[in-house]
Amino acid sequence: MVRHSHETSESWKNLPWRKFQRTIFRLQIRLFKAVKAGDKRKTRSLQKLILKSKAARFLAIRQVTQLNTGKKTAGIDGKKSLNFKERFELEKNLKTNQGNWYHNRLREIPIPKKDGTYRTLKVPTIADRAWQCLIKYALEPAHEATFHARSYGFRPGRGAHDAQKQLFNLLNSSKNGINRRVIELDIEKCFDRISHTTIMDNLMAPRGLKIGIFRCLKAGIHPDFPEQGTPQGGVVSPLLANIALNGIESIHRYNKSGFGINSRTAKKNIIEPSIRYADDMVIILRPEDDAEEILGKINQFLAERGMRISEKKTKITATTDGFDFLGWNFKVQSNGKFRSIPSVDNFKKFRQKVKAIVNCSNYGSKVKAERLAPIVRGWRKYHCYCKMDGSRNSLHHIESRAIKVFNKEAKNDKNSSKKLLNKAFPAIPYSEHKFVNVTGDKSPFDGDIPYWSERNSKLYDGHTSKALKRQNHSCGICGTKIITGEKVHLHHVDGNHQNWKTKNCIAVHQTCHQYHHMKQ
């Protein structure tokens, strides 16, 4: 029998990952409840416990080296990946230095914007990303207990579709949306201008962790603004931005009974018609609301945090004229009905991606269909709660162009071309405004496992959705509930991906799926 050393691929695969996840999740639930109860001493104690946890260190390394979308992006040290021995060495490094971490400089990547300017993506090294992921495990549950219910960006259990549905709730015909106006708020260089003082003052963390975060912030500073900015590209950056901006959603609010807001006003009667997704925000105005006064208050709020409103991009728009938000165009029609469709810019970018693949002469129709499928499926799934009829959104013209190319390359074999077209443009059902919003200020860390496991199951459709219902929203391999933000895969028991029989399809965690196939 061959014995494996501690730093082999086999020993990495055989680590008790599900046990690690259960351990950390249990601590995060306790941390969330401690903050809700106002117990500062217990909060700090639980955060230190998470930071010192072996489970948290291994999960953080696995997240940045195996699961994250940008896992192959190199930092300033040029490393794009770590072998198994290096991962174990990084775990030892995190164990020794997590309380006194020195952050490396950041690799800067210019990203073009649609207005012709550039924003700078600042990428940390893999080791720094692992440390950021580790501290996020200790910071996120604590701040989730304080975040506003109308903040949807880069938060567990929430997403763009929640913001889309909330706009429907505020602007549909029963809410007299036809008489409303909207402030399309844009914060000028938000991530580059956030005050370090604001972040540090609002951070709930032990002293040693605060020092590490301060060093992290200083690693990505702009020379002209040494006291501002959180680097885009870091694991913890969106969380720090949410911490700094939390509370902006409550600036404009009113009592639906028509009276002023005071200490006696029932909480259920207060309306806060603002929706924020990271640094993008829309504010719904009644006819009697003073837009300039509200913008003045927002400017004051931002100025205290080192930021300001972009006068060039911030607009006040009538709902009947329509406005863009998160890739959608929202509009209240003359009959009072609320409509949302893919925005012009969003459709244009999607069309450019499709055209680049269809018109490419470097590979054939079969490869084109394989590359088109995930792009089309992703676009259609993102817009599945929109009004998607009409030739543009049904992709009629794009499909017509694709079938001509497929026919030509398949030498007019129409049956073959039709099969490739169906593969390249998978049909995704849409149901306008049918998305179910997350309830109130609920969080995955509140311990309500039945609610979150059932809700996460609804994010999937087709065979995956049916499998999750059969399995009572649990993973078919490890048996634990589907409650985290980890993706769910559909596993074919016999390995035949054309066999869609009920007994052959089980829903599993992404990592369970990966490790199952690694062992075979």
Short mmCIF file of C-alpha atoms in Angstrom, two decimals:
data_model
loop_
_atom_site.label_atom_id
_atom_site.label_comp_id
_atom_site.label_asym_id
_atom_site.label_seq_id
_atom_site.Cartn_x
_atom_site.Cartn_y
_atom_site.Cartn_z
CA MET A 1 0.00 0.00 0.00
CA VAL A 2 1.38 3.40 -1.04
CA ARG A 3 1.35 5.96 1.73
CA HIS A 4 0.65 9.56 0.82
CA SER A 5 2.48 12.47 2.38
CA HIS A 6 0.51 15.24 4.01
CA GLU A 7 0.84 17.54 0.97
CA THR A 8 -0.60 15.34 -1.81
CA SER A 9 -3.65 15.80 -4.00
CA GLU A 10 -5.27 12.77 -2.35
CA SER A 11 -4.93 14.19 1.14
CA TRP A 12 -6.38 17.53 -0.07
CA LYS A 13 -9.41 15.80 -1.63
CA ASN A 14 -9.97 13.71 1.50
CA LEU A 15 -10.17 16.66 3.87
CA PRO A 16 -13.58 16.73 5.64
CA TRP A 17 -14.97 19.65 3.59
CA ARG A 18 -18.61 19.24 4.62
CA LYS A 19 -17.62 19.07 8.27
CA PHE A 20 -15.57 22.26 7.79
CA GLN A 21 -18.58 24.01 6.24
CA ARG A 22 -20.94 22.93 9.00
CA THR A 23 -18.46 24.10 11.65
CA ILE A 24 -18.03 27.57 10.14
CA PHE A 25 -21.70 28.01 9.31
CA ARG A 26 -22.67 27.16 12.90
CA LEU A 27 -20.23 29.78 14.21
CA GLN A 28 -21.50 32.36 11.72
CA ILE A 29 -25.10 31.83 12.85
CA ARG A 30 -24.03 32.37 16.46
CA LEU A 31 -22.11 35.50 15.43
CA PHE A 32 -25.12 36.92 13.55
CA LYS A 33 -27.37 36.38 16.58
CA ALA A 34 -24.80 37.93 18.95
CA VAL A 35 -24.73 41.15 16.90
CA LYS A 36 -28.53 41.21 16.74
CA ALA A 37 -28.62 40.88 20.52
CA GLY A 38 -26.05 43.69 20.95
CA ASP A 39 -23.54 41.44 22.74
CA LYS A 40 -20.21 43.04 21.71
CA ARG A 41 -18.06 40.81 23.89
CA LYS A 42 -19.53 37.62 22.42
CA THR A 43 -19.25 39.10 18.91
CA ARG A 44 -15.49 39.66 19.25
CA SER A 45 -15.01 36.23 20.83
CA LEU A 46 -16.81 34.44 17.98
CA GLN A 47 -14.92 36.41 15.33
CA LYS A 48 -11.60 35.39 16.89
CA LEU A 49 -12.81 31.79 17.02
CA ILE A 50 -13.59 31.84 13.26
CA LEU A 51 -10.23 33.45 12.41
CA LYS A 52 -8.34 30.78 14.37
CA SER A 53 -10.36 27.94 12.91
CA LYS A 54 -8.60 25.33 10.78
CA ALA A 55 -11.88 24.81 8.89
CA ALA A 56 -12.04 28.49 7.90
CA ARG A 57 -8.43 28.50 6.64
CA PHE A 58 -8.90 25.47 4.39
CA LEU A 59 -12.27 26.70 3.10
CA ALA A 60 -10.77 30.12 2.27
CA ILE A 61 -7.91 28.55 0.30
CA ARG A 62 -10.28 26.23 -1.57
CA GLN A 63 -12.60 29.16 -2.38
CA VAL A 64 -9.90 31.31 -4.02
CA THR A 65 -7.99 28.47 -5.72
CA GLN A 66 -10.86 26.24 -6.91
CA LEU A 67 -14.28 27.92 -6.79
CA ASN A 68 -13.99 31.64 -7.55
CA THR A 69 -14.52 32.77 -11.15
CA GLY A 70 -11.22 34.70 -11.23
CA LYS A 71 -9.16 31.94 -9.59
CA LYS A 72 -6.64 31.90 -12.47
CA THR A 73 -5.96 35.65 -12.35
CA ALA A 74 -2.38 36.38 -11.23
CA GLY A 75 -1.42 39.00 -8.68
CA ILE A 76 1.78 41.04 -8.49
CA ASP A 77 3.81 37.84 -7.91
CA GLY A 78 2.67 36.33 -11.24
CA LYS A 79 1.22 33.16 -9.65
CA LYS A 80 -1.96 31.92 -11.37
CA SER A 81 -2.47 28.77 -9.32
CA LEU A 82 -1.11 26.78 -6.38
CA ASN A 83 -0.28 23.09 -6.35
CA PHE A 84 -1.46 20.97 -3.43
CA LYS A 85 1.78 21.30 -1.49
CA GLU A 86 1.63 25.11 -1.81
CA ARG A 87 -1.96 25.10 -0.55
CA PHE A 88 -0.97 23.26 2.62
CA GLU A 89 1.95 25.67 3.10
CA LEU A 90 -0.43 28.63 2.69
CA GLU A 91 -2.68 27.15 5.38
CA LYS A 92 0.30 27.08 7.78
CA ASN A 93 1.13 30.67 6.83
CA LEU A 94 -2.46 31.79 7.55
CA LYS A 95 -2.40 29.97 10.88
CA THR A 96 0.79 31.73 11.95
CA ASN A 97 0.18 35.22 10.54
CA GLN A 98 -3.58 35.76 10.17
CA GLY A 99 -3.56 38.16 13.12
CA ASN A 100 -0.58 40.12 11.79
CA TRP A 101 -0.95 39.93 8.03
CA TYR A 102 1.18 42.10 5.73
CA HIS A 103 -0.58 42.70 2.44
CA ASN A 104 1.39 42.69 -0.85
CA ARG A 105 1.06 45.38 -3.50
CA LEU A 106 -1.67 44.94 -6.10
CA ARG A 107 -1.48 44.18 -9.80
CA GLU A 108 -3.34 46.87 -11.76
CA ILE A 109 -5.44 45.91 -14.82
CA PRO A 110 -7.19 48.70 -16.78
CA ILE A 111 -10.81 47.87 -17.69
CA PRO A 112 -12.50 50.00 -20.43
CA LYS A 113 -15.88 51.58 -19.60
CA LYS A 114 -18.66 52.36 -22.07
CA ASP A 115 -17.98 56.13 -21.86
CA GLY A 116 -14.42 55.61 -23.16
CA THR A 117 -12.69 55.97 -19.78
CA TYR A 118 -11.00 53.22 -17.76
CA ARG A 119 -11.44 51.82 -14.29
CA THR A 120 -8.56 50.02 -12.65
CA LEU A 121 -8.99 46.48 -11.40
CA LYS A 122 -6.49 45.90 -8.59
CA VAL A 123 -5.77 42.19 -8.13
CA PRO A 124 -4.20 40.82 -4.92
CA THR A 125 -1.96 37.75 -4.86
CA ILE A 126 -3.53 34.33 -4.22
CA ALA A 127 -2.22 34.38 -0.62
CA ASP A 128 -3.74 37.81 0.01
CA ARG A 129 -7.03 36.70 -1.54
CA ALA A 130 -7.08 33.68 0.78
CA TRP A 131 -6.49 35.94 3.80
CA GLN A 132 -9.26 38.30 2.63
CA CYS A 133 -11.62 35.34 2.23
CA LEU A 134 -10.73 34.15 5.73
CA ILE A 135 -11.50 37.51 7.33
CA LYS A 136 -14.70 37.77 5.29
CA TYR A 137 -15.99 34.67 7.10
CA ALA A 138 -15.66 36.63 10.36
CA LEU A 139 -16.87 40.03 9.08
CA GLU A 140 -19.82 39.20 6.84
CA PRO A 141 -22.23 37.62 9.39
CA ALA A 142 -21.61 40.47 11.83
CA HIS A 143 -22.43 43.18 9.30
CA GLU A 144 -25.27 41.22 7.70
CA ALA A 145 -27.07 41.72 11.01
CA THR A 146 -26.93 45.51 10.50
CA PHE A 147 -27.35 45.95 6.72
CA HIS A 148 -30.44 47.62 5.28
CA ALA A 149 -33.17 45.43 3.78
CA ARG A 150 -33.10 47.37 0.47
CA SER A 151 -29.42 46.68 -0.19
CA TYR A 152 -29.08 43.79 -2.65
CA GLY A 153 -25.59 43.90 -4.16
CA PHE A 154 -22.83 41.44 -3.21
CA ARG A 155 -24.73 40.02 -0.25
CA PRO A 156 -25.45 36.33 0.46
CA GLY A 157 -29.01 35.30 -0.31
CA ARG A 158 -29.74 38.44 -2.34
CA GLY A 159 -29.27 39.50 -5.94
CA ALA A 160 -30.30 41.65 -8.87
CA HIS A 161 -33.67 39.92 -9.26
CA ASP A 162 -34.63 41.02 -5.74
CA ALA A 163 -33.96 44.63 -6.78
CA GLN A 164 -35.95 44.13 -10.00
CA LYS A 165 -38.98 42.77 -8.12
CA GLN A 166 -38.77 45.53 -5.50
CA LEU A 167 -39.03 48.13 -8.27
CA PHE A 168 -42.18 46.35 -9.47
CA ASN A 169 -43.56 46.47 -5.91
CA LEU A 170 -42.97 50.23 -5.75
CA LEU A 171 -44.07 51.20 -9.26
CA ASN A 172 -46.89 48.87 -10.29
CA SER A 173 -50.38 50.21 -11.06
CA SER A 174 -51.64 49.64 -7.49
CA LYS A 175 -48.87 51.96 -6.23
CA ASN A 176 -49.76 54.66 -8.78
CA GLY A 177 -46.33 54.34 -10.40
CA ILE A 178 -47.43 56.43 -13.39
CA ASN A 179 -47.14 59.61 -11.27
CA ARG A 180 -43.71 58.82 -9.82
CA ARG A 181 -40.25 60.08 -10.68
CA VAL A 182 -36.95 58.31 -10.21
CA ILE A 183 -33.51 59.55 -9.17
CA GLU A 184 -30.90 57.46 -11.03
CA LEU A 185 -28.03 57.94 -8.59
CA ASP A 186 -24.42 57.49 -9.63
CA ILE A 187 -21.57 57.84 -7.16
CA GLU A 188 -18.42 59.25 -8.73
CA LYS A 189 -15.53 56.73 -8.54
CA CYS A 190 -17.13 55.08 -5.53
CA PHE A 191 -14.53 52.36 -4.85
CA ASP A 192 -11.63 54.79 -5.41
CA ARG A 193 -12.95 57.47 -3.05
CA ILE A 194 -14.32 55.63 -0.02
CA SER A 195 -12.78 57.10 3.11
CA HIS A 196 -10.55 54.69 5.03
CA THR A 197 -11.61 56.40 8.25
CA THR A 198 -15.28 55.61 7.55
CA ILE A 199 -14.53 51.94 6.92
CA MET A 200 -12.38 51.58 10.03
CA ASP A 201 -14.87 53.45 12.25
CA ASN A 202 -17.79 51.25 11.17
CA LEU A 203 -15.92 47.95 11.12
CA MET A 204 -16.93 45.35 13.71
CA ALA A 205 -13.71 43.43 14.21
CA PRO A 206 -11.03 42.60 16.81
CA ARG A 207 -8.06 45.00 16.95
CA GLY A 208 -5.60 42.64 15.22
CA LEU A 209 -7.97 42.14 12.31
CA LYS A 210 -8.50 45.90 11.96
CA ILE A 211 -4.76 46.40 11.60
CA GLY A 212 -4.66 43.82 8.80
CA ILE A 213 -7.57 45.47 6.98
CA PHE A 214 -5.91 48.88 7.33
CA ARG A 215 -2.76 47.49 5.68
CA CYS A 216 -4.96 45.93 2.98
CA LEU A 217 -6.55 49.31 2.24
CA LYS A 218 -3.18 51.05 2.10
CA ALA A 219 -1.86 48.44 -0.37
CA GLY A 220 -4.20 49.73 -3.08
CA ILE A 221 -4.20 53.49 -2.53
CA HIS A 222 -4.02 56.10 -5.26
CA PRO A 223 -0.93 58.33 -4.76
CA ASP A 224 -3.07 61.49 -4.94
CA PHE A 225 -5.65 60.14 -2.44
CA PRO A 226 -3.72 58.32 0.33
CA GLU A 227 -6.67 58.21 2.74
CA GLN A 228 -9.27 56.91 0.27
CA GLY A 229 -10.24 53.87 -1.78
CA THR A 230 -10.85 50.15 -1.46
CA PRO A 231 -9.30 48.12 -4.29
CA GLN A 232 -11.72 46.63 -6.82
CA GLY A 233 -10.73 43.02 -7.39
CA GLY A 234 -10.29 42.03 -3.75
CA VAL A 235 -12.50 39.37 -2.12
CA VAL A 236 -13.47 41.66 0.75
CA SER A 237 -13.79 44.93 -1.23
CA PRO A 238 -17.57 44.73 -1.96
CA LEU A 239 -18.24 44.03 1.73
CA LEU A 240 -16.17 47.06 2.78
CA ALA A 241 -18.07 49.23 0.26
CA ASN A 242 -21.39 48.01 1.66
CA ILE A 243 -20.20 48.84 5.18
CA ALA A 244 -19.35 52.40 4.13
CA LEU A 245 -22.59 52.98 2.21
CA ASN A 246 -24.97 51.29 4.66
CA GLY A 247 -27.66 53.76 5.75
CA ILE A 248 -27.93 55.73 2.50
CA GLU A 249 -31.15 53.80 1.77
CA SER A 250 -32.89 55.49 4.75
CA ILE A 251 -32.22 59.10 3.71
CA HIS A 252 -35.48 59.38 1.77
CA ARG A 253 -38.44 57.91 3.61
CA TYR A 254 -41.97 58.84 4.49
CA ASN A 255 -44.99 57.66 6.44
CA LYS A 256 -47.61 56.11 4.16
CA SER A 257 -50.38 57.51 6.35
CA GLY A 258 -49.34 60.99 5.22
CA PHE A 259 -48.10 62.26 8.58
CA GLY A 260 -44.51 63.03 9.51
CA ILE A 261 -42.08 60.48 10.86
CA ASN A 262 -41.43 60.57 14.60
CA SER A 263 -40.59 58.20 17.43
CA ARG A 264 -44.23 57.09 17.67
CA THR A 265 -44.56 56.22 14.00
CA ALA A 266 -45.09 52.49 13.56
CA LYS A 267 -42.24 50.86 11.69
CA LYS A 268 -44.65 49.08 9.35
CA ASN A 269 -46.04 52.44 8.18
CA ILE A 270 -42.64 53.83 7.13
CA ILE A 271 -41.85 53.60 3.42
CA GLU A 272 -38.20 53.71 2.29
CA PRO A 273 -38.47 53.79 -1.53
CA SER A 274 -34.76 53.39 -2.26
CA ILE A 275 -33.03 50.39 -3.84
CA ARG A 276 -29.26 49.94 -3.80
CA TYR A 277 -27.07 47.41 -5.55
CA ALA A 278 -23.48 48.09 -4.41
CA ASP A 279 -22.78 51.63 -5.69
CA ASP A 280 -25.80 51.74 -8.08
CA MET A 281 -28.98 53.17 -6.64
CA VAL A 282 -32.47 54.34 -7.61
CA ILE A 283 -34.78 56.43 -5.44
CA ILE A 284 -38.53 56.60 -6.10
CA LEU A 285 -40.12 60.05 -5.67
CA ARG A 286 -43.73 61.02 -5.07
CA PRO A 287 -45.08 64.14 -6.88
CA GLU A 288 -44.69 66.19 -3.68
CA ASP A 289 -41.08 65.13 -2.95
CA ASP A 290 -38.30 67.71 -3.41
CA ALA A 291 -35.60 65.97 -5.50
CA GLU A 292 -32.98 68.68 -4.91
CA GLU A 293 -33.42 68.47 -1.14
CA ILE A 294 -33.01 64.68 -1.20
CA LEU A 295 -29.91 64.92 -3.41
CA GLY A 296 -28.49 67.50 -1.01
CA LYS A 297 -28.88 65.10 1.92
CA ILE A 298 -27.30 62.28 -0.08
CA ASN A 299 -24.38 64.51 -1.05
CA GLN A 300 -23.83 65.37 2.61
CA PHE A 301 -23.94 61.65 3.53
CA LEU A 302 -21.40 60.83 0.82
CA ALA A 303 -19.14 63.80 1.61
CA GLU A 304 -18.70 62.49 5.16
CA ARG A 305 -17.43 59.26 3.57
CA GLY A 306 -15.08 60.88 1.05
CA MET A 307 -17.43 60.50 -1.94
CA ARG A 308 -19.76 62.63 -4.02
CA ILE A 309 -22.58 62.34 -6.53
CA SER A 310 -21.64 62.26 -10.21
CA GLU A 311 -23.56 65.23 -11.60
CA LYS A 312 -22.91 64.02 -15.14
CA LYS A 313 -24.55 60.61 -14.68
CA THR A 314 -27.17 61.27 -11.97
CA LYS A 315 -30.58 61.93 -13.53
CA ILE A 316 -34.15 62.62 -12.42
CA THR A 317 -36.51 60.75 -14.75
CA ALA A 318 -40.27 60.33 -15.03
CA THR A 319 -41.23 56.67 -14.77
CA THR A 320 -43.23 57.03 -18.00
CA ASP A 321 -39.99 57.95 -19.83
CA GLY A 322 -38.22 54.82 -18.59
CA PHE A 323 -34.84 54.34 -16.90
CA ASP A 324 -32.01 51.79 -16.92
CA PHE A 325 -30.85 49.85 -13.87
CA LEU A 326 -28.77 46.64 -13.58
CA GLY A 327 -29.04 45.82 -17.29
CA TRP A 328 -32.81 46.34 -17.49
CA ASN A 329 -34.97 49.16 -18.80
CA PHE A 330 -37.93 49.91 -16.53
CA LYS A 331 -40.94 51.88 -17.68
CA VAL A 332 -44.50 52.61 -16.58
CA GLN A 333 -46.74 52.58 -19.64
CA SER A 334 -49.55 55.04 -20.34
CA ASN A 335 -52.07 52.47 -19.07
CA GLY A 336 -50.24 52.31 -15.74
CA LYS A 337 -48.68 48.87 -16.25
CA PHE A 338 -45.07 48.40 -15.17
CA ARG A 339 -42.72 46.81 -17.69
CA SER A 340 -39.10 45.70 -17.61
CA ILE A 341 -37.06 44.54 -20.62
CA PRO A 342 -33.32 44.11 -21.33
CA SER A 343 -31.74 47.56 -21.73
CA VAL A 344 -30.33 48.71 -25.08
CA ASP A 345 -26.74 48.60 -23.79
CA ASN A 346 -27.20 45.15 -22.29
CA PHE A 347 -28.66 43.74 -25.51
CA LYS A 348 -25.94 45.40 -27.60
CA LYS A 349 -23.14 43.78 -25.55
CA PHE A 350 -24.86 40.40 -25.72
CA ARG A 351 -25.36 40.71 -29.49
CA GLN A 352 -21.68 41.58 -30.00
CA LYS A 353 -20.61 38.44 -28.12
CA VAL A 354 -22.93 36.25 -30.19
CA LYS A 355 -21.89 37.83 -33.50
CA ALA A 356 -18.19 37.37 -32.70
CA ILE A 357 -18.75 33.63 -32.26
CA VAL A 358 -21.16 33.10 -35.20
CA ASN A 359 -18.96 35.00 -37.67
CA CYS A 360 -15.66 33.47 -36.51
CA SER A 361 -13.95 31.41 -39.20
CA ASN A 362 -11.44 29.68 -36.89
CA TYR A 363 -13.76 26.84 -35.89
CA GLY A 364 -16.85 25.01 -37.14
CA SER A 365 -20.55 25.04 -36.29
CA LYS A 366 -20.30 22.37 -33.59
CA VAL A 367 -17.77 24.39 -31.58
CA LYS A 368 -19.78 27.57 -32.20
CA ALA A 369 -22.90 25.95 -30.79
CA GLU A 370 -21.00 24.79 -27.69
CA ARG A 371 -19.63 28.29 -27.08
CA LEU A 372 -22.93 30.05 -27.75
CA ALA A 373 -25.03 27.87 -25.43
CA PRO A 374 -23.76 29.16 -22.03
CA ILE A 375 -23.82 32.79 -23.23
CA VAL A 376 -27.41 32.57 -24.53
CA ARG A 377 -28.59 30.52 -21.55
CA GLY A 378 -27.04 32.98 -19.09
CA TRP A 379 -28.56 36.00 -20.85
CA ARG A 380 -32.01 34.46 -21.06
CA LYS A 381 -31.93 33.28 -17.43
CA TYR A 382 -30.90 36.74 -16.21
CA HIS A 383 -33.87 38.26 -18.05
CA CYS A 384 -36.36 35.47 -17.33
CA TYR A 385 -38.57 37.77 -15.20
CA CYS A 386 -38.83 40.41 -17.97
CA LYS A 387 -41.25 40.87 -20.84
CA MET A 388 -39.32 38.87 -23.45
CA ASP A 389 -41.66 38.70 -26.45
CA GLY A 390 -40.99 40.65 -29.66
CA SER A 391 -38.39 39.88 -32.30
CA ARG A 392 -35.48 41.55 -30.48
CA ASN A 393 -35.76 39.80 -27.12
CA SER A 394 -36.83 36.48 -28.64
CA LEU A 395 -33.53 36.61 -30.61
CA HIS A 396 -35.37 35.90 -33.89
CA HIS A 397 -32.95 37.90 -36.09
CA ILE A 398 -29.84 36.54 -34.35
CA GLU A 399 -31.05 32.95 -34.74
CA SER A 400 -31.85 33.59 -38.42
CA ARG A 401 -28.28 34.73 -39.01
CA ALA A 402 -26.88 31.74 -37.08
CA ILE A 403 -28.92 29.15 -39.04
CA LYS A 404 -27.63 30.58 -42.34
CA VAL A 405 -24.05 30.16 -41.16
CA PHE A 406 -24.73 26.67 -39.76
CA ASN A 407 -26.43 25.63 -43.03
CA LYS A 408 -23.49 26.84 -45.08
CA GLU A 409 -20.92 25.10 -42.87
CA ALA A 410 -22.99 21.88 -42.73
CA LYS A 411 -23.31 21.94 -46.52
CA ASN A 412 -27.09 22.55 -46.38
CA ASP A 413 -27.77 19.61 -44.06
CA LYS A 414 -30.87 21.20 -42.51
CA ASN A 415 -31.43 18.52 -39.86
CA SER A 416 -27.90 18.91 -38.57
CA SER A 417 -28.17 22.71 -38.65
CA LYS A 418 -31.45 22.69 -36.72
CA LYS A 419 -29.98 20.46 -33.99
CA LEU A 420 -26.99 22.81 -33.66
CA LEU A 421 -29.31 25.84 -33.51
CA ASN A 422 -31.36 24.27 -30.70
CA LYS A 423 -28.14 23.52 -28.85
CA ALA A 424 -26.70 27.02 -29.41
CA PHE A 425 -29.92 28.84 -28.42
CA PRO A 426 -31.43 26.83 -25.53
CA ALA A 427 -35.00 27.80 -24.67
CA ILE A 428 -35.49 29.31 -21.20
CA PRO A 429 -39.07 29.98 -20.01
CA TYR A 430 -39.83 33.48 -18.77
CA SER A 431 -42.51 34.60 -16.32
CA GLU A 432 -42.82 38.37 -15.99
CA HIS A 433 -42.64 39.69 -12.38
CA LYS A 434 -42.97 36.18 -10.90
CA PHE A 435 -39.76 36.28 -8.86
CA VAL A 436 -40.34 35.96 -5.10
CA ASN A 437 -38.41 38.57 -3.11
CA VAL A 438 -36.33 37.73 -0.09
CA THR A 439 -38.44 38.36 3.01
CA GLY A 440 -37.65 41.62 4.83
CA ASP A 441 -34.12 41.80 6.22
CA LYS A 442 -33.61 38.03 6.38
CA SER A 443 -30.08 36.66 6.01
CA PRO A 444 -28.69 33.13 5.41
CA PHE A 445 -26.95 33.54 8.77
CA ASP A 446 -30.23 33.88 10.71
CA GLY A 447 -30.47 30.10 11.20
CA ASP A 448 -33.75 29.64 9.33
CA ILE A 449 -32.50 26.61 7.38
CA PRO A 450 -35.91 25.45 6.02
CA TYR A 451 -36.57 28.90 4.51
CA TRP A 452 -33.17 29.28 2.85
CA SER A 453 -32.86 25.71 1.59
CA GLU A 454 -36.28 25.93 -0.10
CA ARG A 455 -35.56 29.41 -1.46
CA ASN A 456 -32.18 28.38 -2.92
CA SER A 457 -33.87 25.41 -4.59
CA LYS A 458 -36.16 27.81 -6.48
CA LEU A 459 -33.16 29.47 -8.13
CA TYR A 460 -32.88 26.42 -10.40
CA ASP A 461 -35.23 25.02 -13.03
CA GLY A 462 -35.73 21.92 -15.15
CA HIS A 463 -34.23 18.62 -13.97
CA THR A 464 -32.16 20.33 -11.24
CA SER A 465 -35.25 21.89 -9.66
CA LYS A 466 -37.16 18.59 -9.76
CA ALA A 467 -34.21 16.72 -8.24
CA LEU A 468 -33.92 19.22 -5.37
CA LYS A 469 -37.62 18.84 -4.56
CA ARG A 470 -37.32 15.04 -4.55
CA GLN A 471 -34.28 15.27 -2.27
CA ASN A 472 -35.98 17.68 0.15
CA HIS A 473 -33.52 20.44 -0.84
CA SER A 474 -30.48 18.38 0.22
CA CYS A 475 -27.29 17.38 -1.60
CA GLY A 476 -27.53 13.89 -3.16
CA ILE A 477 -23.94 13.03 -2.16
CA CYS A 478 -23.24 14.53 1.28
CA GLY A 479 -26.87 14.83 2.45
CA THR A 480 -26.58 18.36 3.86
CA LYS A 481 -29.09 21.10 3.04
CA ILE A 482 -28.53 23.40 0.05
CA ILE A 483 -28.25 26.60 2.08
CA THR A 484 -24.98 28.30 1.15
CA GLY A 485 -24.14 30.36 -1.92
CA GLU A 486 -22.33 27.39 -3.47
CA LYS A 487 -23.62 26.35 -6.90
CA VAL A 488 -25.69 23.21 -7.41
CA HIS A 489 -24.79 20.74 -10.17
CA LEU A 490 -26.89 17.96 -11.71
CA HIS A 491 -25.07 14.62 -11.40
CA HIS A 492 -25.81 11.70 -13.77
CA VAL A 493 -25.40 8.53 -11.72
CA ASP A 494 -24.45 6.27 -14.64
CA GLY A 495 -22.21 8.91 -16.26
CA ASN A 496 -24.44 9.11 -19.36
CA HIS A 497 -25.37 12.76 -19.84
CA GLN A 498 -28.09 11.78 -22.31
CA ASN A 499 -29.94 9.68 -19.73
CA TRP A 500 -32.51 12.00 -18.12
CA LYS A 501 -34.45 9.35 -16.19
CA THR A 502 -35.53 10.41 -12.70
CA LYS A 503 -33.36 7.88 -10.87
CA ASN A 504 -30.29 8.88 -12.88
CA CYS A 505 -30.38 12.61 -12.01
CA ILE A 506 -29.46 13.89 -8.57
CA ALA A 507 -28.72 17.46 -7.43
CA VAL A 508 -25.38 17.90 -5.65
CA HIS A 509 -23.07 20.65 -4.37
CA GLN A 510 -20.51 21.84 -6.91
CA THR A 511 -17.60 20.66 -4.74
CA CYS A 512 -19.25 17.32 -3.97
CA HIS A 513 -19.59 16.82 -7.72
CA GLN A 514 -15.94 17.72 -8.33
CA TYR A 515 -14.57 15.40 -5.64
CA HIS A 516 -16.87 12.55 -6.65
CA HIS A 517 -15.40 12.54 -10.16
CA MET A 518 -11.84 13.01 -8.87
CA LYS A 519 -12.09 9.78 -6.86
CA GLN A 520 -13.25 7.77 -9.86
#
